[in-house]
Coordinates of C-alpha atoms in Angstrom, one line a residue:
Chain A
M1 CA 169.9 115.3 182.8
T2 CA 166.0 115.9 183.0
V3 CA 164.2 115.1 186.0
I4 CA 162.5 112.0 186.0
S5 CA 159.0 112.0 187.7
H6 CA 157.7 108.6 186.4
H7 CA 160.3 105.7 187.4
I8 CA 160.5 102.2 185.7
A9 CA 159.2 99.2 188.9
E10 CA 162.3 97.9 190.4
K11 CA 160.8 94.2 189.5
L12 CA 160.4 95.5 185.9
I13 CA 164.3 96.4 185.9
A14 CA 165.5 93.2 187.9
A15 CA 163.6 91.3 185.2
H16 CA 165.6 92.9 182.6
V17 CA 168.9 92.7 184.2
A18 CA 168.0 89.0 184.6
G19 CA 167.2 88.6 180.8
Q20 CA 163.7 87.7 181.4
L21 CA 161.8 90.7 179.3
P22 CA 160.6 90.4 175.9
H23 CA 163.2 92.0 173.5
V24 CA 161.1 95.2 172.6
F25 CA 160.4 95.9 176.7
S26 CA 164.4 95.6 177.4
V27 CA 164.9 98.4 174.4
V28 CA 162.6 100.7 176.5
V29 CA 164.0 99.8 179.5
A30 CA 168.0 100.6 178.2
A31 CA 166.7 103.7 176.9
H32 CA 165.1 104.7 179.9
I33 CA 168.3 103.9 182.2
S34 CA 170.6 105.8 179.6
V35 CA 168.9 109.0 181.2
C36 CA 167.9 107.6 184.9
D37 CA 170.2 107.3 187.6
E38 CA 167.7 106.2 189.6
C39 CA 166.9 103.3 187.4
R40 CA 170.3 102.3 186.3
A41 CA 171.4 102.3 190.3
R42 CA 168.5 99.9 190.4
A43 CA 169.8 97.6 187.3
E44 CA 173.1 98.1 189.2
A45 CA 172.0 96.5 192.4
A46 CA 169.8 93.7 190.5
E47 CA 173.3 93.0 188.7
V48 CA 175.0 92.9 192.2
L49 CA 172.4 90.1 193.0
G50 CA 173.0 88.3 189.6
G51 CA 177.0 88.1 190.6
A52 CA 176.1 87.2 193.8
L53 CA 174.2 84.1 192.5
M54 CA 176.4 83.4 189.9
D55 CA 179.5 83.4 192.3
S56 CA 177.9 80.8 194.4
V57 CA 177.0 78.1 191.9
G58 CA 178.9 75.0 191.8
P59 CA 181.8 75.7 189.4
V60 CA 182.0 73.5 186.2
S61 CA 185.6 73.0 185.0
L62 CA 186.9 74.1 181.9
S63 CA 189.0 72.2 179.7
S64 CA 193.0 72.0 180.0
G65 CA 194.3 74.8 178.3
A66 CA 191.5 77.0 178.6
L67 CA 193.4 79.8 180.4
G68 CA 196.3 79.2 178.1
R69 CA 193.9 80.0 175.0
A70 CA 193.0 83.2 177.0
L71 CA 196.0 84.3 177.7
A72 CA 197.5 84.2 174.0
A73 CA 194.4 85.9 172.9
L74 CA 194.8 89.0 175.2
D75 CA 196.7 91.0 172.7
D76 CA 195.0 90.0 169.4
E77 CA 193.2 93.2 167.7
V78 CA 189.9 92.7 167.3
P79 CA 188.2 95.3 165.4
E80 CA 185.1 96.7 167.7
P81 CA 182.3 98.0 165.6
A82 CA 181.8 101.9 166.0
P83 CA 179.3 102.1 168.7
I84 CA 175.8 103.1 168.2
T85 CA 175.4 106.4 170.1
R86 CA 172.8 108.9 171.1
S87 CA 171.4 111.2 168.4
G88 CA 169.3 114.3 169.3
I89 CA 166.5 113.2 171.3
F90 CA 166.8 109.5 170.7
P91 CA 168.9 107.7 173.5
A92 CA 171.5 105.2 171.9
P93 CA 169.5 101.7 172.3
V94 CA 166.6 103.6 170.8
M95 CA 168.9 104.5 167.7
Q96 CA 170.3 100.8 168.1
A97 CA 166.7 99.9 167.6
M98 CA 166.4 102.1 164.2
G99 CA 169.7 100.8 162.9
G100 CA 171.6 104.0 163.4
K101 CA 169.1 106.0 161.1
P102 CA 166.8 108.8 161.6
P103 CA 163.2 108.1 162.2
A104 CA 161.5 107.2 158.8
W105 CA 157.8 108.4 159.8
R106 CA 154.9 107.3 158.4
M107 CA 151.9 109.1 158.0
L108 CA 148.6 107.9 160.2
G109 CA 146.2 110.6 159.7
G110 CA 145.5 113.7 161.6
G111 CA 149.1 114.6 161.9
V112 CA 150.2 111.5 163.8
R113 CA 153.2 109.7 162.6
Q114 CA 154.7 106.3 163.5
Q115 CA 157.7 104.0 162.8
I116 CA 157.4 100.4 163.4
L117 CA 160.7 99.3 164.7
A118 CA 160.1 95.8 165.5
A119 CA 157.0 93.3 165.6
D120 CA 157.4 89.6 166.1
G121 CA 155.9 87.0 168.4
E122 CA 156.9 88.7 171.5
G123 CA 155.6 92.1 170.8
S124 CA 155.9 95.1 169.1
L125 CA 158.1 98.4 169.3
R126 CA 157.4 101.7 167.6
L127 CA 157.8 105.6 167.6
L128 CA 155.1 107.8 167.7
Y129 CA 154.9 111.7 166.7
I130 CA 151.9 113.2 168.0
P131 CA 151.2 117.0 167.4
P132 CA 150.4 119.0 170.3
G133 CA 146.8 118.6 171.8
M134 CA 146.3 115.3 169.8
A135 CA 144.9 112.1 171.3
V136 CA 147.7 109.4 171.0
P137 CA 146.1 106.7 168.8
E138 CA 144.5 103.2 170.5
H139 CA 147.5 101.1 169.3
G140 CA 145.6 97.8 170.7
H141 CA 147.5 97.1 173.4
R142 CA 145.4 94.2 175.7
G143 CA 148.7 92.7 177.7
L144 CA 151.9 95.0 178.6
E145 CA 152.6 98.7 177.3
L146 CA 155.7 100.7 178.0
T147 CA 155.8 104.1 177.2
M148 CA 158.8 106.4 177.3
V149 CA 158.6 109.9 176.3
L150 CA 161.6 111.2 174.2
Q151 CA 160.2 114.6 173.6
G152 CA 157.3 116.7 174.6
S153 CA 154.8 115.2 176.8
F154 CA 151.7 113.3 177.1
S155 CA 149.3 113.5 180.0
D156 CA 146.4 110.6 180.6
S157 CA 144.2 109.8 183.8
E158 CA 147.9 108.4 185.4
G159 CA 149.3 112.2 185.1
R160 CA 152.1 113.9 182.9
F161 CA 154.5 112.1 181.4
A162 CA 157.6 114.0 180.2
A163 CA 161.1 113.6 178.6
G164 CA 162.4 110.4 180.2
D165 CA 159.2 109.3 181.8
V166 CA 157.7 105.6 181.1
E167 CA 154.2 105.0 181.3
V168 CA 153.7 101.3 182.6
A169 CA 150.3 100.2 181.6
G170 CA 148.5 96.9 182.1
G171 CA 145.7 95.7 179.9
E172 CA 143.1 97.2 183.0
L173 CA 144.2 100.4 182.2
D174 CA 141.7 102.3 179.9
H175 CA 144.0 105.4 178.9
Q176 CA 143.5 107.8 176.3
P177 CA 146.8 109.9 176.6
I178 CA 146.7 113.7 175.3
A179 CA 150.1 115.4 173.9
G180 CA 150.8 118.3 175.5
P181 CA 150.5 121.8 174.3
E182 CA 153.9 122.9 174.1
G183 CA 155.0 120.9 170.8
P184 CA 154.7 117.6 169.0
C185 CA 155.5 114.7 171.7
I186 CA 157.6 111.8 170.4
C187 CA 157.3 108.4 172.1
L188 CA 158.9 105.0 172.1
A189 CA 156.2 102.2 172.8
A190 CA 156.5 98.7 173.1
T191 CA 154.0 96.3 173.5
D192 CA 153.1 92.7 174.5
A193 CA 151.4 90.1 172.0
P194 CA 148.9 89.8 174.3
L195 CA 148.0 86.3 173.6
R196 CA 151.4 85.3 174.1
F197 CA 151.9 87.3 177.5
H198 CA 149.5 85.7 180.0
A199 CA 150.4 82.0 178.6
L200 CA 153.8 82.4 179.6
L201 CA 153.4 83.7 183.2
P202 CA 156.3 82.9 185.4
R203 CA 156.5 82.1 188.4
L204 CA 159.9 82.6 187.8
L205 CA 160.7 86.2 189.8
Q206 CA 157.3 85.8 192.0
P207 CA 158.6 85.1 195.0
L208 CA 161.3 87.7 195.3
F209 CA 159.1 90.4 193.3
R210 CA 155.7 89.6 194.6
I211 CA 154.4 89.8 191.0
Chain B
M1 CA 181.8 90.9 208.3
Q2 CA 184.3 91.5 205.5
E3 CA 187.2 94.0 206.5
T4 CA 189.2 94.1 203.2
I5 CA 188.5 94.5 199.8
S6 CA 187.7 91.2 198.1
E7 CA 190.8 89.8 196.1
Q8 CA 188.5 89.4 192.9
T9 CA 188.3 93.1 192.8
L10 CA 191.8 93.7 193.3
W11 CA 192.4 91.6 190.6
L12 CA 190.1 93.5 188.3
L13 CA 191.6 96.6 189.4
A14 CA 195.3 95.3 188.3
V15 CA 193.9 94.5 185.3
R16 CA 192.0 97.6 184.7
D17 CA 195.1 99.9 185.9
Q18 CA 198.2 97.6 185.4
R19 CA 196.9 95.5 182.8
D20 CA 198.3 92.8 185.0
R21 CA 198.2 89.3 183.1
Q22 CA 198.6 87.2 186.7
A23 CA 195.9 89.2 188.0
F24 CA 193.9 88.2 184.8
A25 CA 194.8 84.4 184.9
R26 CA 193.2 84.5 188.7
L27 CA 190.2 86.2 187.7
F28 CA 189.9 83.6 185.0
D29 CA 190.4 80.8 187.6
H30 CA 188.0 81.9 189.9
F31 CA 185.3 83.4 187.4
A32 CA 185.4 80.9 184.0
P33 CA 184.1 77.9 185.6
R34 CA 181.4 79.9 187.1
V35 CA 180.3 81.7 184.0
K36 CA 180.6 78.2 182.3
A37 CA 178.2 77.0 185.1
M38 CA 176.0 79.6 184.5
L39 CA 175.9 79.3 180.5
M40 CA 175.5 75.7 180.8
R41 CA 172.5 75.8 183.4
G42 CA 170.8 78.3 180.3
G43 CA 171.3 75.4 178.1
L44 CA 174.6 75.8 176.2
R45 CA 176.3 72.7 175.7
D46 CA 179.6 71.8 176.9
G47 CA 181.8 72.8 174.0
T48 CA 179.9 76.1 173.1
A49 CA 179.7 77.2 176.7
E50 CA 183.9 77.1 176.8
D51 CA 183.8 79.7 173.3
V52 CA 181.4 81.5 175.1
V53 CA 183.6 81.7 178.2
Q54 CA 186.7 82.3 175.9
D55 CA 184.5 85.9 174.7
V56 CA 183.4 86.7 178.1
M57 CA 186.7 86.6 179.8
L58 CA 188.3 88.2 176.8
A59 CA 185.8 91.3 177.1
V60 CA 186.8 91.0 180.9
W61 CA 189.8 92.3 180.1
R62 CA 189.1 94.5 177.0
K63 CA 186.5 96.4 178.5
A64 CA 187.9 96.5 182.5
D65 CA 188.3 100.4 181.7
Q66 CA 184.8 100.7 182.3
F67 CA 184.4 98.4 185.5
D68 CA 183.9 100.7 188.8
P69 CA 184.6 99.0 191.9
H70 CA 182.7 101.9 193.7
R71 CA 178.8 100.9 191.5
A72 CA 179.8 96.9 191.6
P73 CA 181.8 94.4 192.9
A74 CA 183.8 92.2 190.5
S75 CA 180.9 89.1 190.0
A76 CA 178.4 91.8 189.4
W77 CA 180.4 93.3 186.7
I78 CA 181.2 90.1 185.3
Y79 CA 177.9 88.6 185.8
R80 CA 176.2 91.9 183.1
I81 CA 178.9 91.0 180.4
A82 CA 178.0 87.0 180.5
R83 CA 174.5 87.2 180.7
N84 CA 174.4 90.1 178.1
R85 CA 176.4 87.5 175.7
Q86 CA 174.1 84.8 176.4
I87 CA 171.1 87.2 175.7
D88 CA 172.7 87.9 172.5
L89 CA 173.2 84.4 171.7
V90 CA 169.5 83.1 172.7
R91 CA 167.7 86.1 170.7
R92 CA 170.2 86.3 168.3
R93 CA 170.2 89.9 168.1
P94 CA 172.3 92.2 170.3
A95 CA 170.9 92.6 173.9
P96 CA 170.1 96.3 174.2
L97 CA 172.5 98.2 176.5
P98 CA 172.1 101.5 178.3
E99 CA 174.2 104.2 177.6
L100 CA 177.4 104.4 179.6
L101 CA 177.7 107.0 182.1
D102 CA 179.8 110.0 180.9
E103 CA 181.7 110.0 184.2
A104 CA 185.1 108.1 183.7
P105 CA 185.5 105.5 186.3
D106 CA 187.2 107.1 189.7
T107 CA 190.6 106.1 188.8
E108 CA 191.6 107.0 192.6
P109 CA 189.7 104.1 194.6
D110 CA 187.8 105.2 197.3
A111 CA 188.3 102.0 200.0
E112 CA 185.6 102.8 202.3
Q113 CA 183.1 103.1 200.0
I114 CA 184.1 99.9 197.6
L115 CA 184.3 98.1 201.0
A116 CA 181.0 99.4 201.8
L117 CA 179.3 97.8 198.8
E118 CA 181.1 94.9 199.3
Q119 CA 179.8 94.4 202.6
E120 CA 175.9 95.1 201.4
T121 CA 176.8 92.0 198.8
T122 CA 178.0 89.8 201.7
R123 CA 174.6 90.9 203.6
L124 CA 172.8 90.1 200.5
K125 CA 174.6 86.7 200.0
A126 CA 173.8 85.6 203.4
A127 CA 170.1 86.8 202.9
L128 CA 169.9 84.5 200.1
L129 CA 171.4 81.4 202.1
A130 CA 168.7 81.8 204.7
L131 CA 166.0 80.9 201.9
N132 CA 164.4 77.6 201.9
P133 CA 165.7 75.6 198.8
E134 CA 162.9 76.2 196.6
Q135 CA 163.3 80.1 196.9
T136 CA 166.7 80.0 196.1
R137 CA 166.3 77.5 192.9
T138 CA 163.3 80.3 191.7
I139 CA 165.6 82.6 191.9
E140 CA 168.5 81.0 190.3
Q141 CA 166.5 80.0 187.7
A142 CA 165.4 83.9 186.8
F143 CA 168.9 85.3 187.0
L144 CA 171.3 82.3 186.0
E145 CA 169.0 80.0 183.3
E146 CA 166.1 80.5 181.4
L147 CA 166.1 83.5 179.5
T148 CA 161.7 84.0 179.4
H149 CA 158.9 86.4 180.1
T150 CA 157.9 87.6 183.1
E151 CA 154.6 89.1 184.4
I152 CA 155.2 92.8 185.6
S153 CA 153.0 95.3 187.5
Q154 CA 153.1 98.9 188.0
Q155 CA 155.0 100.4 191.2
T156 CA 155.5 103.8 191.6
G157 CA 159.3 105.5 191.8
L158 CA 161.5 107.0 194.5
P159 CA 163.1 110.6 194.2
L160 CA 166.8 110.9 192.9
G161 CA 169.8 110.5 194.3
T162 CA 173.6 109.8 193.4
I163 CA 173.9 106.6 191.9
K164 CA 176.1 105.1 194.1
S165 CA 174.6 105.4 197.5
R166 CA 171.1 104.2 195.5
I167 CA 173.1 100.9 194.7
R168 CA 173.4 100.3 197.9
L169 CA 170.1 101.5 199.0
G170 CA 168.7 98.9 196.2
L171 CA 170.8 96.0 197.4
D172 CA 169.3 97.1 200.9
R173 CA 166.0 96.5 199.8
L174 CA 166.6 93.3 197.7
R175 CA 167.9 91.9 201.0
K176 CA 165.2 92.7 202.8
E177 CA 162.9 91.3 199.8
L178 CA 165.0 88.2 200.7
A179 CA 164.8 88.0 204.4
D180 CA 160.5 88.9 204.2
L181 CA 160.7 85.2 201.9
K182 CA 162.3 83.5 205.2
P183 CA 160.0 80.7 206.2
E184 CA 158.0 81.7 209.7

């Protein structure tokens, strides 16, 4: 396991566990947890809170026969789809977002390549390939951006980010990441849809996580 | 303070290790109505919620080998399965799931460690009870109901450590966060 020096904020992990993050951010969080025991522990602590809350809600009775149905189904053969697993530098959640296939790069010029994995009203998710020493192209984030390094490194005003690290950037951060000299940098970047983001802002986790 | 491992965790261990159907029935009686309550708060109608409860509880039976009582009380592990199923349904695509840890769950349970995690969970519950109704309502909404966005800001991380003790540390921090919310 690589040594991770840039983690994901506890409240962001808790929001992921609670199902409060747009899908594209959850992919990055799940990819990071796959390689970071510290953030896995944060996620599992948030699940304990979720479980405690679920345990304390007023239960709603099931229809009669529900338990019988479940017991009768215990021996059913259920075909399990083959799980998507890590492949090389791509953690399982990234492989899942790639549909289980290797990256299909599009050239952006200057040796930079990208593949858009998802883009919808909630945000976009892409893979970027940056040759050593090149600047990461501006991909128009005015809202939140999560970038996880999968290979190589990049550096910007916030520091150096190597494989496994995640940079969390808000709209106010004016950063120009440069790929490290040691080799091409491959990263996974999720951005929100800027117009949607601030409009929907919740009060939800505010008191707990002091957002 | 709780002095023995909870019966829910013992039932889930019996399901995991002995494929004990009676223990499964007890787990079902305890958790199915709570999972159903969460699903209905999340907007599912009664009939659909019942079907999803069946899915969730059967997943509990089938995936029991992944349950590690040193890392999660039964309620947390079942919460994860149920919440992910709910996310799948709401988003109409599978929730991204982290890779499982390589190490198999310890087959020889370390009662002291399991109990310590459960005691921390009990303290967390006590901290929840100390909140005012509005605060409780907000946290329940986030964890049990709406699946929406939230705003995030940056916060730096902590050094690495072993995962099991880290979960308890995380719980301790969550409990303190909750304690700080208490009205003066």
